[in-house]
XYZ file of C-alpha atoms in Angstrom:
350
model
C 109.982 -4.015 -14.783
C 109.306 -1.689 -17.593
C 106.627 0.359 -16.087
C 108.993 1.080 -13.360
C 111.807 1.844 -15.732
C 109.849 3.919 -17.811
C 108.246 5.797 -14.396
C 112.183 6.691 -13.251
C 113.085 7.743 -16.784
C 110.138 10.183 -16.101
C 111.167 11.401 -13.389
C 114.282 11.833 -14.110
C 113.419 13.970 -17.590
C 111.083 15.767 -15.123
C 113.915 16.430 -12.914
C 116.504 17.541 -15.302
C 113.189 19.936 -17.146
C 113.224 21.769 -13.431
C 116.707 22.234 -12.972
C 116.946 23.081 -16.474
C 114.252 25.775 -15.738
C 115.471 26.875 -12.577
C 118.852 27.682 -14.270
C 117.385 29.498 -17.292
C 115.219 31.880 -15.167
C 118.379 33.077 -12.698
C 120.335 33.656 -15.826
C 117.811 35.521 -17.452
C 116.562 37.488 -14.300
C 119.731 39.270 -13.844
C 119.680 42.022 -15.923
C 116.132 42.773 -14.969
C 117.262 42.915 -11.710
C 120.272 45.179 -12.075
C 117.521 47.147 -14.762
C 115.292 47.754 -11.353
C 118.070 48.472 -8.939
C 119.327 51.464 -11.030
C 116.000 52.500 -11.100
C 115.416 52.565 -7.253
C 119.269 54.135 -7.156
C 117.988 56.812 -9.621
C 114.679 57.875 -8.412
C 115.233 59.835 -5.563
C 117.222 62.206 -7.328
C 114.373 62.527 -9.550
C 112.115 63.628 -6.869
C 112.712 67.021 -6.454
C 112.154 68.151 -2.640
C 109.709 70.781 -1.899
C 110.373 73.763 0.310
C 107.770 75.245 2.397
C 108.117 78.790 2.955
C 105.963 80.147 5.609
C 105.314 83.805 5.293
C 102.404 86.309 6.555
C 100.005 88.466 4.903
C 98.425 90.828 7.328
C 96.095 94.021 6.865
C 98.557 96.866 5.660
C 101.423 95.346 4.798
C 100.719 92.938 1.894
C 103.050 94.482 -0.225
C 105.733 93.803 2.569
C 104.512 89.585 1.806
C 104.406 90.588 -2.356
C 107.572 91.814 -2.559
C 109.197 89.011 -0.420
C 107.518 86.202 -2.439
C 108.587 88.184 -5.525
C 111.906 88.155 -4.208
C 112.472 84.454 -3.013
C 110.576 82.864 -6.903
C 112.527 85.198 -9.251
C 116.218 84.332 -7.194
C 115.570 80.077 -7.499
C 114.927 77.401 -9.722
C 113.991 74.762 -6.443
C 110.350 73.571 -5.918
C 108.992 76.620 -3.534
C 105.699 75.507 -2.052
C 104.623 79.252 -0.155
C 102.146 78.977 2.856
C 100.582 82.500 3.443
C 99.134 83.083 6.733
C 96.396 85.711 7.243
C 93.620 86.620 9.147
C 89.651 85.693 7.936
C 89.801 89.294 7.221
C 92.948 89.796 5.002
C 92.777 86.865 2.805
C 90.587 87.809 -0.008
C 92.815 90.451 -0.684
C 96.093 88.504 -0.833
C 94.327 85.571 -2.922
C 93.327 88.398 -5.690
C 96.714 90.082 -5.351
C 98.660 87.124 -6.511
C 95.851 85.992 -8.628
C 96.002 88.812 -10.701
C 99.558 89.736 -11.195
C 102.663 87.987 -12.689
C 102.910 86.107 -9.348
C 99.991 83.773 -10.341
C 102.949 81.344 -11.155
C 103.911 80.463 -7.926
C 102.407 77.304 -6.155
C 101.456 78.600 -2.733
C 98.373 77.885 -0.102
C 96.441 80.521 1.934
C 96.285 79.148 5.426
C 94.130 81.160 8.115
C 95.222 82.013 11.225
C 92.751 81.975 14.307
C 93.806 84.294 16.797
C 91.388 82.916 19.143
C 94.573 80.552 20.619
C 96.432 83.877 21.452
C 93.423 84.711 24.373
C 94.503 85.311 27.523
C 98.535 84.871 26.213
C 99.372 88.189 25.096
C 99.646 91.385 27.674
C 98.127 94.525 26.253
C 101.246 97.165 25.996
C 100.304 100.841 24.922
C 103.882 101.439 23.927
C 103.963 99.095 20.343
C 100.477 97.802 19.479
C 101.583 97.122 16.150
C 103.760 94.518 18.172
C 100.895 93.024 19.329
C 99.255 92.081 16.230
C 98.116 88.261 15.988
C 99.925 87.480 13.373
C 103.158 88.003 15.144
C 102.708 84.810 16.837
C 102.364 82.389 13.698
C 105.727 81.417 14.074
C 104.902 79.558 17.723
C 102.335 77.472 15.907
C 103.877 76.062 13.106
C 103.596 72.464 13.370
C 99.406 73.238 13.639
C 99.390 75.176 10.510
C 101.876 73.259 7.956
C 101.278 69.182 8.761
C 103.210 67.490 6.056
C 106.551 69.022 5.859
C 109.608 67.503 7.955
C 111.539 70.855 7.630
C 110.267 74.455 6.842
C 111.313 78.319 6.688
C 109.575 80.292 8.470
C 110.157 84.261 6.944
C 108.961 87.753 8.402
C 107.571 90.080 5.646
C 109.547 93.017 5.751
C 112.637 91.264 4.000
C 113.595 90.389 0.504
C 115.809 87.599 -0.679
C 118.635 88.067 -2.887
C 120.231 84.311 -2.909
C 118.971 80.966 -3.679
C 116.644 79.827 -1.325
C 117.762 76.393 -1.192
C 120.477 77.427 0.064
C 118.633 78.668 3.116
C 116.773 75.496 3.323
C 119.836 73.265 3.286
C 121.168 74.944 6.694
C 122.325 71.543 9.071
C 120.170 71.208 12.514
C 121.654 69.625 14.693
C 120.648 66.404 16.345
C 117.683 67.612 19.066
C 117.652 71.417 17.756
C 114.168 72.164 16.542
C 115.654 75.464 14.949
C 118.088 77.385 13.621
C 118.333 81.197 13.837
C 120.944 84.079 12.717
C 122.645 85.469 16.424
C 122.859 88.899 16.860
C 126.747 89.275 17.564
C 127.969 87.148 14.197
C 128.068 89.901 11.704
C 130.988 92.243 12.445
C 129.885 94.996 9.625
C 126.984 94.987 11.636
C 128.758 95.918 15.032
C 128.924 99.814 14.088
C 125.574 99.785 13.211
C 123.983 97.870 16.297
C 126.378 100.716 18.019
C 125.506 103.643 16.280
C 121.473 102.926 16.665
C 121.955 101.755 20.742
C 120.349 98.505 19.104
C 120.632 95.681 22.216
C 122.138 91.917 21.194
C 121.999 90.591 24.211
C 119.380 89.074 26.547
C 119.741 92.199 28.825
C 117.812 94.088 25.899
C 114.839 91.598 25.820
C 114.399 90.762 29.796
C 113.950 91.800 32.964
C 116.323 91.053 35.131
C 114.928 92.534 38.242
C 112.139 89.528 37.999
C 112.843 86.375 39.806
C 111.433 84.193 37.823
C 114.074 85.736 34.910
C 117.165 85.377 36.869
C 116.491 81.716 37.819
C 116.912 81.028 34.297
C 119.878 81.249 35.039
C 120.986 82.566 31.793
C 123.662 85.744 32.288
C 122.103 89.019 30.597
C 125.386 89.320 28.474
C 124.328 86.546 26.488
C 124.205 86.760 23.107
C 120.443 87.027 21.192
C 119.537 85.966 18.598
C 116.588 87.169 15.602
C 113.388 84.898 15.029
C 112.589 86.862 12.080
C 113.968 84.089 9.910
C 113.657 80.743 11.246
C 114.738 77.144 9.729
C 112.648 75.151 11.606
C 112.708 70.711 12.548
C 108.741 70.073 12.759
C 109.564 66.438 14.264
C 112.021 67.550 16.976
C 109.314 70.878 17.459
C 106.552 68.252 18.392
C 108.714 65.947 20.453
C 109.716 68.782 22.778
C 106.468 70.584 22.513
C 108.094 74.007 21.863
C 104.675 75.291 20.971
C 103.475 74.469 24.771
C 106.562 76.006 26.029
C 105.931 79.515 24.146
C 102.510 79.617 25.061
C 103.735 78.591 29.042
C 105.934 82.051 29.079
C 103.331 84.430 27.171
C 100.958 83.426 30.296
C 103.588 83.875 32.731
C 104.452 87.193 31.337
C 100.804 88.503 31.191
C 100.607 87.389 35.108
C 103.905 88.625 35.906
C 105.026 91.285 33.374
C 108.641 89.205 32.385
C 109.283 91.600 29.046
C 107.704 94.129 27.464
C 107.604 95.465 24.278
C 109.657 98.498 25.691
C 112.247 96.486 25.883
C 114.543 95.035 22.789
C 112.145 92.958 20.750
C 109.189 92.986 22.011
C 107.046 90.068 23.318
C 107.132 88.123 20.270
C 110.980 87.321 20.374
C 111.125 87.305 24.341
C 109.469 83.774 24.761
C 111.720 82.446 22.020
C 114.905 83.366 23.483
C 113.969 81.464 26.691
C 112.794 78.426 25.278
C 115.744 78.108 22.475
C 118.682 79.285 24.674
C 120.958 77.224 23.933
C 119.583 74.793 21.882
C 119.382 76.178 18.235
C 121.584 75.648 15.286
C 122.978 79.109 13.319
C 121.860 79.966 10.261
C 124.716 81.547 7.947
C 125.278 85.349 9.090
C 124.762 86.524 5.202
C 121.179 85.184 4.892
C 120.449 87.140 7.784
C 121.463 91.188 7.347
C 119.084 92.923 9.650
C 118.085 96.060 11.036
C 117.492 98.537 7.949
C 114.771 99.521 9.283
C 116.333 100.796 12.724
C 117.022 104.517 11.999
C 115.806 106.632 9.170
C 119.690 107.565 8.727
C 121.798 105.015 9.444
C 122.551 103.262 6.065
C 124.755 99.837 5.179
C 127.642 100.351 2.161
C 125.888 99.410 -0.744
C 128.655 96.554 -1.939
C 127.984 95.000 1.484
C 123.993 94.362 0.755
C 124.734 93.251 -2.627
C 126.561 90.197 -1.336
C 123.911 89.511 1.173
C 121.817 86.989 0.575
C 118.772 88.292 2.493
C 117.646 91.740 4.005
C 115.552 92.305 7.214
C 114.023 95.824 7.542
C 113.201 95.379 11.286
C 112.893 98.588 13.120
C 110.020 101.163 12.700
C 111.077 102.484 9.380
C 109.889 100.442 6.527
C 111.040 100.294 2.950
C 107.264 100.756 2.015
C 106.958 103.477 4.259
C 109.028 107.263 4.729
C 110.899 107.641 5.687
C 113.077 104.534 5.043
C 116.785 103.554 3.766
C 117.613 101.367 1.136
C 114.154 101.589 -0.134
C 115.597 101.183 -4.125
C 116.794 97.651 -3.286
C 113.031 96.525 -1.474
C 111.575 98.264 -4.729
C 112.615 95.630 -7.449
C 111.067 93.183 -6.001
C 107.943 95.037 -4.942
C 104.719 94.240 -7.316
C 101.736 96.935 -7.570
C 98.517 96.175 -6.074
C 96.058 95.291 -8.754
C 93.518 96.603 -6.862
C 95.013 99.874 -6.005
C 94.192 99.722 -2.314
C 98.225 99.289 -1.297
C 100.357 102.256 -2.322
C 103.655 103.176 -1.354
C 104.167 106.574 0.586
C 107.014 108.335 -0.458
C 108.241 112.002 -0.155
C 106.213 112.740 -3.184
C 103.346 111.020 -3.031
């Protein structure tokens, strides 16, 4: 009898020792695990989010991409990561210029363009060759240049930025828009001005309606256009509805059937993208998009309106780099010297 005794009284101590255990382990495993949950609560905020800003460097008008860099780094304190696009040609000299001068700060990659994809897409036009240049079309081919980013800004280089460009970059998409763009009749100040120039906002200034294959759009000419010069674009939703395909599908069509022209509004690089995006693009906020300072050599903003404007588009023929130009003092802060000396401003007396 008193083995078996003695084997239950084991047991039983054994028993009671696990419970015992079991009871002293919860208790003392609480606060580590309310120590790791704040932890997991807390670290995303610590991870700051990086914005990709996509902007291009091409053979004459670096100091156009200098001065916009300049602009966007000195007006934020968010994590910019820049992506400059160029040409096998052009890059050496945008590497050195931002190498060499106080923009070595900046975190950026030089990404080069091939314009080998644009063969056979793009419809020689006498009128605006400078239209025609290869690096017009970066913006169709985002998702194949920039892989890792969910969201990114694409930027022409003839603008500065005044505001914060987070505040850009936090612009809502919404659900199934693979971009968001500034439309050309949200800005009443700029009415007088699109007016006063004969500027066209509509998709009458960018088509031609006497082609079939542009009236069964079925969009109506009086339709409102809109500017791809500054683009907040959804890489996800861009691959899942192959936008890039689409693009490319209308350049061919338009070399075989002569759809727009570069006589027209805005020439052929904004021409596919209003036919593609109609009607399925979110709006950027009218202030981070004040264009057309470079339309006319005359026709000038009030100078308390571009001061609250968060960023400035000199598209038109007359840029602030060149003369003649308006509002040149404004591109001018921002603009850094070429360390090499090969860029230099023209002005009236240079």
């Amino acid at each position: 009898v008193l083995p078996f005794v003695s084997v239950n009284q084991i047991l039983l101590f054994l028993l009671v020792l696990t419970v015992c255990a079991i009871l002293y382990n919860k208790v003392h495993q609480v606060p580590s695990a309310l120590k790791n949950e704040t932890v997991d609560l807390e670290s995303p905020e610590e991870i700051e989010e990086e914005i990709p800003v996509v902007i291009c460097a091409a053979a004459g008008r670096m100091g156009a991409t200098v001065a916009a860099i300049s602009s966007i780094y000195s007006n934020t304190e968010a994590d910019v990561l820049f992506y400059i696009v160029g040409l096998k040609t052009t890059i050496p000299h945008i590497r050195r210029w931002i190498e060499n001068s106080k923009l070595k700060e900046i975190k950026f990659k030089v990404v080069e363009f091939n314009p080998m994809v644009l063969k056979g897409k793009i419809r020689q036009d006498a009128s605006r060759p400078e239209l025609l240049q290869p690096l017009n079309f970066v913006r169709f081919y985002l998702p194949l240049l920039i892989q890792k980013h969910e969201k990114v800004i694409y930027l022409d280089d003839d603008i500065i930025v005044q505001g914060d460009i987070q505040e850009l970059y936090d612009t809502k998409l919404a659900p199934g828009h693979a971009a968001a763009f500034s439309d050309d009749c949200d800005l009443p100040s700029t009415h007088e001005m699109v007016r006063s120039v004969g500027m066209q906002n509509t998709y009458m200034g960018f088509l031609d309606y006497r082609k079939q294959a542009i009236r069964d759009l079925g969009i109506s000419p009086s339709t409102c256009s809109f500017n791809p010069g500054v683009i907040v674009a959804n890489m996800t939703e861009w691959k899942r509805q192959r936008i890039t395909k689409q693009l490319e599908k209308w350049m061919q069509r338009n070399v075989e059937e002569n759809l727009y022209s570069s006589t027209l509004g805005g020439g052929v690089a904004t021409s596919p993208m209003l036919i593609v995006f109609h009607g399925k693009y979110s709006t950027i906020n009218p202030m981070w998009h004040i264009r057309h300072l470079g339309w006319s050599p005359d026709t000038r903003y009030s100078e308390h309106f571009l001061q609250e404007a968060k960023l400035l588009h000199w598209n038109g023929r007359y840029k602030p780099w060149d003369y003649p130009s308006v509002h040149t003092d404004l591109w001018e802060n921002w603009f850094i010297p070429d360390p090499s000396g090969k860029f230099k401003l023209t002005r009236p007396d240079s």
